[in-house]
CSV table of C-alpha atoms and ligand atoms in Angstrom, one decimal:
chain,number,residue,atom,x,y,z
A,1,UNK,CA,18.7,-12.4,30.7
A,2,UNK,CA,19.5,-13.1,26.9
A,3,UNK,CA,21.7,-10.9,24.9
A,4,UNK,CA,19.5,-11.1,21.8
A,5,UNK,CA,22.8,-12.7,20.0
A,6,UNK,CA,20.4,-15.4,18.7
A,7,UNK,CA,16.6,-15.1,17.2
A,8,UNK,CA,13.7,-15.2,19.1
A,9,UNK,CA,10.2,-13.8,19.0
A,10,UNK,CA,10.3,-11.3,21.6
A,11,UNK,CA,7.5,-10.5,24.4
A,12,UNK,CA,6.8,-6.8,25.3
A,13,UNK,CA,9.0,-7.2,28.7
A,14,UNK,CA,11.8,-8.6,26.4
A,15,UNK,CA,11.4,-5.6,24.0
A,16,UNK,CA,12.2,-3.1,27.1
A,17,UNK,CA,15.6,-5.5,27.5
A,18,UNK,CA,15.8,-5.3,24.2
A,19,UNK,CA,15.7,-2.0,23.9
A,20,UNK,CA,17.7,-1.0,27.1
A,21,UNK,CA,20.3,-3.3,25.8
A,22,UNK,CA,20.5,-1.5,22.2
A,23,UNK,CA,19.2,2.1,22.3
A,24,UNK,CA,21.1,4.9,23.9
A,25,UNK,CA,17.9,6.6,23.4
A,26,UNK,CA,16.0,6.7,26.6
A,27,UNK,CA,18.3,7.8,29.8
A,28,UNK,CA,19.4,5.3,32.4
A,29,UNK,CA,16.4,6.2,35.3
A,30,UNK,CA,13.7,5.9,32.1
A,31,UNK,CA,10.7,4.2,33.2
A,32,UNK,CA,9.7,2.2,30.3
A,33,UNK,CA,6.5,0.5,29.7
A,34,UNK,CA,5.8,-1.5,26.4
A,35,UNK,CA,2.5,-3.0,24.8
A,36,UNK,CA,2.2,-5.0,21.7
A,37,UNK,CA,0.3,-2.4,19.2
A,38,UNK,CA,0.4,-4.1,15.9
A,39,UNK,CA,-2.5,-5.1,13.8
A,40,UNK,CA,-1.6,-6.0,10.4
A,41,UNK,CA,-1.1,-9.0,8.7
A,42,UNK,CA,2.9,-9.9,8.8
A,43,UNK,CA,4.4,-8.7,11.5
A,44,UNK,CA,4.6,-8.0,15.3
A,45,UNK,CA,5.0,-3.9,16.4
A,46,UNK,CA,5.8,-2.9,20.2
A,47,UNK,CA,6.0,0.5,21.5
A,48,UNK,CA,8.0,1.6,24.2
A,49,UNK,CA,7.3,4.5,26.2
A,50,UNK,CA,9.6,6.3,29.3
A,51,UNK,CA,6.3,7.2,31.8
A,52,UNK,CA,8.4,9.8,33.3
A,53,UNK,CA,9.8,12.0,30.0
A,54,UNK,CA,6.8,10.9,27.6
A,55,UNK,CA,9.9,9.7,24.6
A,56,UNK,CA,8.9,6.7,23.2
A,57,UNK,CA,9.7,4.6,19.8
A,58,UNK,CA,8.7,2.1,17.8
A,59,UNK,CA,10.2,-2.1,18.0
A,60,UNK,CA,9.2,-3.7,14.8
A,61,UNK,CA,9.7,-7.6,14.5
A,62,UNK,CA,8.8,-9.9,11.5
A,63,UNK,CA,8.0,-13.8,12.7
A,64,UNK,CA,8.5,-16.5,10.2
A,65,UNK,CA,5.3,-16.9,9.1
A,66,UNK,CA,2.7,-14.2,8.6
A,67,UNK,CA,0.4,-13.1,11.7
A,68,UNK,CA,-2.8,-13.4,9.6
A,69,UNK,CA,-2.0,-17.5,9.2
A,70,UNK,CA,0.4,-19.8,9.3
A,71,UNK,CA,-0.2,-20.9,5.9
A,72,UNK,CA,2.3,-18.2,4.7
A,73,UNK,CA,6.0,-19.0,5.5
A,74,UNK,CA,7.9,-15.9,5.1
A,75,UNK,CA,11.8,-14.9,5.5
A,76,UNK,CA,12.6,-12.5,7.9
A,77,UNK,CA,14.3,-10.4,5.1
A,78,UNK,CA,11.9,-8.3,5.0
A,79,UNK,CA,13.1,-6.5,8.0
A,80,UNK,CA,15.9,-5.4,6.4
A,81,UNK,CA,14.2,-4.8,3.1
A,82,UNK,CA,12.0,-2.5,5.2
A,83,UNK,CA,14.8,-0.9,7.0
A,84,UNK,CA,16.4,0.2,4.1
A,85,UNK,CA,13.6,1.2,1.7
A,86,UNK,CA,12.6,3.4,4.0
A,87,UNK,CA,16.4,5.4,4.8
A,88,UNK,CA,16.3,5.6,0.8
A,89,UNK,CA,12.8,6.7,0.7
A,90,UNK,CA,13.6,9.1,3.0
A,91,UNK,CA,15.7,10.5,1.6
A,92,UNK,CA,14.0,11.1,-1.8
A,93,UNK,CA,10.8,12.1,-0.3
A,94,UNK,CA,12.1,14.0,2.8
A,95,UNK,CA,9.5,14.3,6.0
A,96,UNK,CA,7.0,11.4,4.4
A,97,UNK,CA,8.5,8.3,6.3
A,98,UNK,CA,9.5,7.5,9.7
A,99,UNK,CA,12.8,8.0,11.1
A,100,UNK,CA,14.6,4.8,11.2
A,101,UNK,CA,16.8,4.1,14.5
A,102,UNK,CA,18.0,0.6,14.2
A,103,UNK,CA,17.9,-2.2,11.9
A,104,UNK,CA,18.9,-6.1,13.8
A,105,UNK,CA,19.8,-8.5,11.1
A,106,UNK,CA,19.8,-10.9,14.1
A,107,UNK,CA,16.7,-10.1,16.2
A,108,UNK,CA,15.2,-9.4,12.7
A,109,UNK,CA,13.6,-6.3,14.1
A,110,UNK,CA,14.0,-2.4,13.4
A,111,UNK,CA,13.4,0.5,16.0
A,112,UNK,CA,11.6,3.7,14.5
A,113,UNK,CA,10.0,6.9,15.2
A,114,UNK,CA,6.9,6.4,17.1
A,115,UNK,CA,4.0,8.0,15.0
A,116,UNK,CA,1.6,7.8,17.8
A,117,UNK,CA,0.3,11.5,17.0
A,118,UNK,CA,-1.2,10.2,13.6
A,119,UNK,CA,-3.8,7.7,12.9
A,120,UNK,CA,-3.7,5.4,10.4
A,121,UNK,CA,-5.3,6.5,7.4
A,122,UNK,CA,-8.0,4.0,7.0
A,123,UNK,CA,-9.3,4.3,10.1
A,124,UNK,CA,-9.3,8.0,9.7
A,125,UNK,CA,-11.3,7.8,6.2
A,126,UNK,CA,-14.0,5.4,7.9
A,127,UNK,CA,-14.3,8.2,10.9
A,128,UNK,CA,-15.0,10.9,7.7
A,129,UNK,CA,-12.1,12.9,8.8
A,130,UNK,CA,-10.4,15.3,6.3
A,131,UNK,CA,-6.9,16.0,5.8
A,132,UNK,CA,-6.1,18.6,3.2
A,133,UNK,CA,-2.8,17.7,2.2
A,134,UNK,CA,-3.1,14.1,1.8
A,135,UNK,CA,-3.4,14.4,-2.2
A,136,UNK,CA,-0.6,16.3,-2.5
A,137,UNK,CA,2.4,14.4,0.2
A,138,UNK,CA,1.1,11.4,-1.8
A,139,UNK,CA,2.0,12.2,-4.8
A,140,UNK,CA,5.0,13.6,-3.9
A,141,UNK,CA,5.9,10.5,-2.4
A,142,UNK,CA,5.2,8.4,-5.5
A,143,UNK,CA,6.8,10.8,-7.5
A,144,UNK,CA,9.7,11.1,-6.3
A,145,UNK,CA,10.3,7.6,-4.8
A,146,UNK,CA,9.3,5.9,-8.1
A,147,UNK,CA,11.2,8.3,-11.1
A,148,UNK,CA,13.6,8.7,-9.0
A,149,UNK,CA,14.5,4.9,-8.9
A,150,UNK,CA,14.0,4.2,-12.2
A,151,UNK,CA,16.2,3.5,-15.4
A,152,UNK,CA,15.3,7.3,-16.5
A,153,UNK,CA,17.1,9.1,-13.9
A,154,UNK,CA,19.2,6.5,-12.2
A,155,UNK,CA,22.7,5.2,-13.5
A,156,UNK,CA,21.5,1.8,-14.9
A,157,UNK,CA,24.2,-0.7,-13.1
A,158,UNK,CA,23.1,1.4,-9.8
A,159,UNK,CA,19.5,0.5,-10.7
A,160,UNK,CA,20.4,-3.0,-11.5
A,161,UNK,CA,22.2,-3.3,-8.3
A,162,UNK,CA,18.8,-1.9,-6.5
A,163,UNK,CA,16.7,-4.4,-8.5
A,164,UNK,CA,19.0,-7.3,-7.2
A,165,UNK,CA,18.9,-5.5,-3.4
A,166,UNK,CA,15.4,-5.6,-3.0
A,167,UNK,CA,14.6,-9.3,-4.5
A,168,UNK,CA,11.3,-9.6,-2.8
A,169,UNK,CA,10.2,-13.5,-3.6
A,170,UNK,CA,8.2,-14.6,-0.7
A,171,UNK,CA,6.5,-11.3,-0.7
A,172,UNK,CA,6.4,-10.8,-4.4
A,173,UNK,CA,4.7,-14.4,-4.5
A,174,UNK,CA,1.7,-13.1,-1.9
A,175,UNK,CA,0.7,-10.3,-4.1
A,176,UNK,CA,1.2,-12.7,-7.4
A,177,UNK,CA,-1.4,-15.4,-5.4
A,178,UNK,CA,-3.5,-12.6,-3.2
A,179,UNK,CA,-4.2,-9.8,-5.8
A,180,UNK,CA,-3.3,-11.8,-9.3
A,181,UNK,CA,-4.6,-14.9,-9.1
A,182,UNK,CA,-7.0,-15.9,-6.2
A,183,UNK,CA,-9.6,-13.5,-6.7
A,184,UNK,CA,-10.1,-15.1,-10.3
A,185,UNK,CA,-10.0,-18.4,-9.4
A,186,UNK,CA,-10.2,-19.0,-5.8
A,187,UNK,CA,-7.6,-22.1,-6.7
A,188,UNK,CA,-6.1,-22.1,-2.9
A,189,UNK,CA,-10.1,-22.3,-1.7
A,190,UNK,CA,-9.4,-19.1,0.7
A,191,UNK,CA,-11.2,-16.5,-0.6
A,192,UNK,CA,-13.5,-14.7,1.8
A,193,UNK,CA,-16.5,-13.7,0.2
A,194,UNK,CA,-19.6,-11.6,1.4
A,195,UNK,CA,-22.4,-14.2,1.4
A,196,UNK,CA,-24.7,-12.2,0.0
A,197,UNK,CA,-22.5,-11.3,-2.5
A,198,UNK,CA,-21.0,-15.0,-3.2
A,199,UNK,CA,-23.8,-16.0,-6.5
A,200,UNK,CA,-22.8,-12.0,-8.4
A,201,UNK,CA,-19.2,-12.6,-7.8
A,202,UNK,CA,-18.8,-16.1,-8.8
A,203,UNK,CA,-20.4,-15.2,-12.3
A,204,UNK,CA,-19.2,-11.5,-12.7
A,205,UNK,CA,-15.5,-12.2,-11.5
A,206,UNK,CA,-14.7,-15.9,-11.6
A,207,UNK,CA,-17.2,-16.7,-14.6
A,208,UNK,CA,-15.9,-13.2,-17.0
A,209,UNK,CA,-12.8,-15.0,-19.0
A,210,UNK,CA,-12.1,-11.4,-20.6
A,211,UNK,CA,-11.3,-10.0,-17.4
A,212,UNK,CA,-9.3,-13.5,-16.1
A,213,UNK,CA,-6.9,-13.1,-19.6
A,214,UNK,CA,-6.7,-9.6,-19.0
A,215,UNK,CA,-5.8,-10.7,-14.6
A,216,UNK,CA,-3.2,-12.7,-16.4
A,217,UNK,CA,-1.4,-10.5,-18.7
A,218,UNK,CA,-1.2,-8.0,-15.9
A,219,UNK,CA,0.3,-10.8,-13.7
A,220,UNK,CA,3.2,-10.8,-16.2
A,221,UNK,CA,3.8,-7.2,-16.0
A,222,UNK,CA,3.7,-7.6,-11.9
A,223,UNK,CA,6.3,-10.4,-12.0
A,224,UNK,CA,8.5,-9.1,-15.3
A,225,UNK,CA,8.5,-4.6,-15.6
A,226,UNK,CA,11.4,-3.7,-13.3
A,227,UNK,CA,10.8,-0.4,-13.6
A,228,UNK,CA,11.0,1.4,-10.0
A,229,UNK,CA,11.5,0.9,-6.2
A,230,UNK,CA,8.0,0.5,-5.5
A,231,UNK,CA,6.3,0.4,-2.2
A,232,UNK,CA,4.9,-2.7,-2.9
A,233,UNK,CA,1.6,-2.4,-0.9
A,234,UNK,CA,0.6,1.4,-0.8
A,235,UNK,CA,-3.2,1.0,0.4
A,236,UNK,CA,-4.4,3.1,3.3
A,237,UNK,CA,-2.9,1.1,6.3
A,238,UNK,CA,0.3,1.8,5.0
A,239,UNK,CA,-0.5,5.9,5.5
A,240,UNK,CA,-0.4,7.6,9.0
A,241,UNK,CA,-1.8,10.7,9.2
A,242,UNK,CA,-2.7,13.9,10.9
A,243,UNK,CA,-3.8,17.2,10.3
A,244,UNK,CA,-0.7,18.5,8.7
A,245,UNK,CA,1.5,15.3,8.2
A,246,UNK,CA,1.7,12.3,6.1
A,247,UNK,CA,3.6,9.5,6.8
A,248,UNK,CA,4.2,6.2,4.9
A,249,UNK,CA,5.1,3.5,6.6
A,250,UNK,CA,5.6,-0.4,5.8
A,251,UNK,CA,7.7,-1.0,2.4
A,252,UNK,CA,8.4,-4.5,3.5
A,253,UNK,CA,6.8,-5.5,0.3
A,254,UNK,CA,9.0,-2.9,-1.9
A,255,UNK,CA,10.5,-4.8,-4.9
A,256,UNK,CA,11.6,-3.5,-8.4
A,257,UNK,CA,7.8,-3.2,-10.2
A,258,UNK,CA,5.6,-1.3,-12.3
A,259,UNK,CA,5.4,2.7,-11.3
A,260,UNK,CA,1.5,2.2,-11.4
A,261,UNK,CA,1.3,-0.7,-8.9
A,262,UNK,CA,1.6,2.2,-6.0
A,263,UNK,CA,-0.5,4.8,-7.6
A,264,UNK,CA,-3.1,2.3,-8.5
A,265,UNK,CA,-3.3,1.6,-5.0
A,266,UNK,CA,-4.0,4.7,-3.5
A,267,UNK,CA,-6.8,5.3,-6.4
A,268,UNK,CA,-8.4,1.8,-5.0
A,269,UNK,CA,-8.2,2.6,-1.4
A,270,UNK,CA,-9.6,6.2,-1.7
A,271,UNK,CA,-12.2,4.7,-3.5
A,272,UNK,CA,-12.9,2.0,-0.7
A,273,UNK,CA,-13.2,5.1,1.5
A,274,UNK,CA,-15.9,7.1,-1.2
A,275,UNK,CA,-17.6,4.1,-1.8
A,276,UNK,CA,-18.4,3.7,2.4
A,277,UNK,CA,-19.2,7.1,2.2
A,278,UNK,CA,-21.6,6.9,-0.8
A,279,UNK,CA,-23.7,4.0,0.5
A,280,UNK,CA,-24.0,5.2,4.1
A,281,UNK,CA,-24.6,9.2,3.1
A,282,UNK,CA,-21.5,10.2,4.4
A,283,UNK,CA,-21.3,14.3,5.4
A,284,UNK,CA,-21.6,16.6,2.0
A,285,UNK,CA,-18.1,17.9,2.7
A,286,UNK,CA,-16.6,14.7,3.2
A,287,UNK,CA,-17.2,13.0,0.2
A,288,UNK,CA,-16.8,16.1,-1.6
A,289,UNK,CA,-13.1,16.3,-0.2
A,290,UNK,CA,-12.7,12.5,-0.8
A,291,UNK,CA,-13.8,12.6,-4.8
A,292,UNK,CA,-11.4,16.0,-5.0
A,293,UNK,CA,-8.8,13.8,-3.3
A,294,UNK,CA,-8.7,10.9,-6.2
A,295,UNK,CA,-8.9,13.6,-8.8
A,296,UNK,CA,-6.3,15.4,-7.2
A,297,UNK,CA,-3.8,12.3,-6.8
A,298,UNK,CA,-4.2,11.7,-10.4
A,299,UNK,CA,-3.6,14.8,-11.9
A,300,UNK,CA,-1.1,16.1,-9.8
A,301,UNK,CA,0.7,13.0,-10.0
A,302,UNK,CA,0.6,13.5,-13.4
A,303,UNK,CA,2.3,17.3,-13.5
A,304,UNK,CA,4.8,16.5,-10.6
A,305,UNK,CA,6.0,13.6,-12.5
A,306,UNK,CA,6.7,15.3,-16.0
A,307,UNK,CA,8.3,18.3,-14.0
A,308,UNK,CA,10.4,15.6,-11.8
A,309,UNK,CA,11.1,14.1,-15.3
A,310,UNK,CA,12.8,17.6,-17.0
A,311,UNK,CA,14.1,18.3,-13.4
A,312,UNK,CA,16.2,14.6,-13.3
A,313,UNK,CA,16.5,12.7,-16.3
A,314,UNK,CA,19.8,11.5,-17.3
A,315,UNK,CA,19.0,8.7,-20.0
A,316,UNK,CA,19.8,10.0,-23.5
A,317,UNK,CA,17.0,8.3,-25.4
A,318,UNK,CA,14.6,9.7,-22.4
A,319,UNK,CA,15.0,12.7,-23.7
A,320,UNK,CA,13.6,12.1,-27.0
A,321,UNK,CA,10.6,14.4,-27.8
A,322,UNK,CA,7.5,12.2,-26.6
A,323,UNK,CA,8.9,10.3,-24.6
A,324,UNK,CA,8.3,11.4,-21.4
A,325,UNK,CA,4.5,12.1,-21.7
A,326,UNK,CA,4.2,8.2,-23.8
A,327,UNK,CA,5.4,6.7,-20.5
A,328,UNK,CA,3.8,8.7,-17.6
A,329,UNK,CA,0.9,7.7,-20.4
A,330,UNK,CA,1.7,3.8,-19.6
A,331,UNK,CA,2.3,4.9,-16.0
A,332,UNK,CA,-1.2,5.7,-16.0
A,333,UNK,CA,-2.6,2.7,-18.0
A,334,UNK,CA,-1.2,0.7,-15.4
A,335,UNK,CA,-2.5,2.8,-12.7
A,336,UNK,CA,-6.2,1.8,-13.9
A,337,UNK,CA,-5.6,-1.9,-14.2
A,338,UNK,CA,-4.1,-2.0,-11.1
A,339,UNK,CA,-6.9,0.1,-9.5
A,340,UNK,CA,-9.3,-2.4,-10.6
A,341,UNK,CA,-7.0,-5.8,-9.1
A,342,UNK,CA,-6.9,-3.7,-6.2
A,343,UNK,CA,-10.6,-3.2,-5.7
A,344,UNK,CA,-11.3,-6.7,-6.8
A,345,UNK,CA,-8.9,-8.6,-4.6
A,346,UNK,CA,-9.9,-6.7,-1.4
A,347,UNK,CA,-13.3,-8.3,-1.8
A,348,UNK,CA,-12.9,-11.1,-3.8
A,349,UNK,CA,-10.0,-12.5,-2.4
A,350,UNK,CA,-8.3,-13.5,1.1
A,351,UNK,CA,-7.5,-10.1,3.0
A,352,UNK,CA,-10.2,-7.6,3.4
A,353,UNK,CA,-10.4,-4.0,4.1
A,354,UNK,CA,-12.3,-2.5,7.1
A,355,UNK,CA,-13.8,0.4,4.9
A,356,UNK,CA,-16.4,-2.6,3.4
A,357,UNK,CA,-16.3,-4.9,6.1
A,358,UNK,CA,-17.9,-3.3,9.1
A,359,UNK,CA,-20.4,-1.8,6.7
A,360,UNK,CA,-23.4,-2.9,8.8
A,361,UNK,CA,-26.4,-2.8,6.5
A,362,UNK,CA,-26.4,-5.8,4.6
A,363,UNK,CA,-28.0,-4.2,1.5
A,364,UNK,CA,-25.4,-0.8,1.8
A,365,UNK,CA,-22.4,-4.0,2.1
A,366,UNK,CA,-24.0,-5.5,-1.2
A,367,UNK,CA,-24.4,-1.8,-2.9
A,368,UNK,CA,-20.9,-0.9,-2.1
A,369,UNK,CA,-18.8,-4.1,-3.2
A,370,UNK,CA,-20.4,-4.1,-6.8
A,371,UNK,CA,-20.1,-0.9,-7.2
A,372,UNK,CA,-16.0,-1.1,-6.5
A,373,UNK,CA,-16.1,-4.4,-8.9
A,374,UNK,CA,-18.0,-3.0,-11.5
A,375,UNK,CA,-16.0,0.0,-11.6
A,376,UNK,CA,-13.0,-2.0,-11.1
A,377,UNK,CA,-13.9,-4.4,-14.4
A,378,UNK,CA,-14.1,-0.8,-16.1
A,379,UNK,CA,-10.6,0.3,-14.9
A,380,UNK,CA,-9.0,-3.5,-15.8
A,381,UNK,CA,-10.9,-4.1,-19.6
A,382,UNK,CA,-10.6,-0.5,-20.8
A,383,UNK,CA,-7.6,0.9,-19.1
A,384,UNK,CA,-6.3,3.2,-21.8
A,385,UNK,CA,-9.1,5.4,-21.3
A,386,UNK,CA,-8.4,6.7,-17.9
A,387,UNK,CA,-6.2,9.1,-18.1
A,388,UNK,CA,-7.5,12.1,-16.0
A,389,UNK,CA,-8.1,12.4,-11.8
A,390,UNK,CA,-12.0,13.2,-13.2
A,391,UNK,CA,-12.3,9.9,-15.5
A,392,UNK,CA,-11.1,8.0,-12.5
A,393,UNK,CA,-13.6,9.9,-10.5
A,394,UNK,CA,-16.6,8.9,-13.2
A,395,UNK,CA,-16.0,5.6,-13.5
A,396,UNK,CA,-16.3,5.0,-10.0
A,397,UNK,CA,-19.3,7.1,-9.8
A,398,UNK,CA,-21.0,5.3,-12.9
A,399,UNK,CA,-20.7,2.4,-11.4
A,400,UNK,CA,-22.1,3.6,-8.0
A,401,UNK,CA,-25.2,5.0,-10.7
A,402,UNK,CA,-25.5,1.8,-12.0
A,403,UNK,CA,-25.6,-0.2,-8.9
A,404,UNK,CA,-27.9,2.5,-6.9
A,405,UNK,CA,-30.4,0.5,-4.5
A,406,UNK,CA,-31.7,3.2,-2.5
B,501,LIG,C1,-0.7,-12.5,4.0
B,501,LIG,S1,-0.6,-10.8,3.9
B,501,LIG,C2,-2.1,-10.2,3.3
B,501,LIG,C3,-2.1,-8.8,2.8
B,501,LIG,O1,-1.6,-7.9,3.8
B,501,LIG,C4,-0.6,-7.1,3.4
B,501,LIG,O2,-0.8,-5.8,3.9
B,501,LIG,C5,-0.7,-7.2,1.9
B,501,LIG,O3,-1.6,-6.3,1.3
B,501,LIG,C6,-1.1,-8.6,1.7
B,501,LIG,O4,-1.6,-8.8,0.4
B,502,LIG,MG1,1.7,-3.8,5.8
């Protein structure tokens, strides 16, 4: 039997070792089973559960190069970026994360709460399922993990130290490839496109050299504005969910960025969810929640951050009059750029989300992809005019108008 003092990608019989070996969780007579659970795109998750008590937990692992391919070599730093981002963000957004047991700089694995009660959020949106408070523990969340990290409240050498902590290259560089530059140019020939959407992408994405100069400048701002702890990759596989709890899970991609990368995140992957909805006739009440859901993360973003602001600023020039509303106003202007890379790289680039993908209907597929890159061309070329939950809302649906095959 190893004593994990050395790395190795663990099986799920070597996780119960593992975790016998480590954890003073389950009690000695514990009957523990284990199953590999994970389906995203990095990383390997077990859980472990005692048959006779019903306790289990969570055995994260990170491999060195991402589960989706080979073709992306990746330090196993991100366990440890993971670990830690999410102690801190639980502590500024208290009951929104997972409990973190154990972080193992050697096994590069952590153990957390198991979250088996939830469901991940996207597969909750495709099922139509409704959860009231999702709109407001998201904001929250954003708020107070992203103002809260940032030059205006923080002690700037304490920031600076943050910014140098949660160096992110290897995962910094996917988003710079998958989301800014791919999707424009399909340079590493991997983009994954919907056939019968290939001909409209290749002249409306690839072929628009307004929207590629305005994918580039935004690049910049992705690789250069240290302005906040951000998640990093806040779509809505990173969310579990259930009737009366949000969690959010999977910082590994957290990095010192731009405040609206995570907001303009959940706009896009809410609006994944309505456009599904909208091309398949989704339930009345559904999409109704859904559309008060985008408008509600918007706005109340928007007044939980200013009150956050006068709550917690400590930078003197912050405090100038102004000054708070001009940069939740460039919070927001980045939140509609980054809505629009968001919805474009999902389908125009490598890694896809389920909410378009198992759309079955060829012609509903077709309907609901140009209507997420129209709007999305909207958000990116005139993103100083979205700066209310209902413009975000009409752009969307304009483009759904516009795009209307039924
Ligand atoms: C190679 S990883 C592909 C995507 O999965 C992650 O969740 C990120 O969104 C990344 O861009
Ligand atoms: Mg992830």
């Amino acid at each position: 039997m190893t004593d994990f003092n050395s790395y190795f990608l663990m099986n799920a019989d070597e996780v119960v070792q593992y975790v016998k070996a480590k954890m003073n969780y389950f009690t000695e007579n514990a009957d523990l089973t284990c199953a590999e659970i994970g389906d995203g795109n990095l990383n390997y998750v077990f859980r472990v559960v005692d048959e006779k008590s019903g306790k289990s937990l969570i055995v994260k692992q990170a491999g060195d190069t991402a589960r989706i391919s080979d073709e992306f070599k990746l330090s196993t730093n991100r366990i440890r970026i993971e670990s830690n981002v999410l102690k801190l963000e639980g502590e500024l957004a208290q009951g929104l994360v997972p409990d973190v047991y154990l972080y193992d700089d050697v096994m590069n694995c952590c153990v957390m709460e198991d979250l088996s009660d939830h469901t991940i959020l996207r597969t909750a949106l495709n099922e139509g399922r409704i959860f009231p408070k999702l709109a407001d523990d998201l904001t929250t969340f954003m708020v107070n993990t992203l103002l809260l990290t940032s030059d205006v409240v923080m002690e700037h050498k304490a920031k600076k130290a943050l910014v140098q902590d949660y160096i992110n290259p290897e995962l910094c560089e996917i988003s710079e490839d998958l989301v800014y530059s791919e999707p424009f140019t399909d340079h590493n020939n991997r983009n994954d496109l919907f056939p019968a959407n290939k001909e409209w992408i290749e002249e409306n994405i690839y072929g628009d050299a307004r929207l590629r100069f305005e994918a580039a400048k935004l690049k910049f701002a992705f690789m250069t504005n240290a302005q906040a702890l951000v998640h990093g990759d806040l779509h809505s596989g990173s969310v579990f969910v259930k009737e009366d709890s949000t969690k959010v899970i999977d910082p590994e991609f957290a990095f010192y960025g731009p405040m609206g990368y995570d907001v303009g995140n959940v706009i896009a992957n809410l609006m994944f969810a309505w456009s599904r909805a909208y091309v398949t006739d989704a339930d009345e009440k559904y999409v109704s929640w859904l559309e008060s859901t985008i408008v509600e993360t918007v706005d109340l973003f928007k007044v939980k951050f200013l009150a956050s602001w006068k709550e917690n600023v400590t930078e003197i020039m912050a405090k100038e009059q102004g000054f708070d509303q001009w940069y939740l106003d460039s919070v927001l202007q980045d939140t509609a750029s980054v809505t629009g890379m968001e919805l474009i790289r999902r389908i125009a680039g490598l890694a896809k989300v389920k909410d378009l993908t198992t759309i079955a209907d060829e012609q509903q597929r077709v309907q609901a992809e140009r209507t997420c890159l129209s709007a999305a061309k909207e958000f990116i070329l005139n993103a100083q005019g979205f700066r209310t939950g209902e413009q975000f809302l009409q752009g969307l649906k304009n483009s759904a108008s516009s795009h209307n095959m039924r």
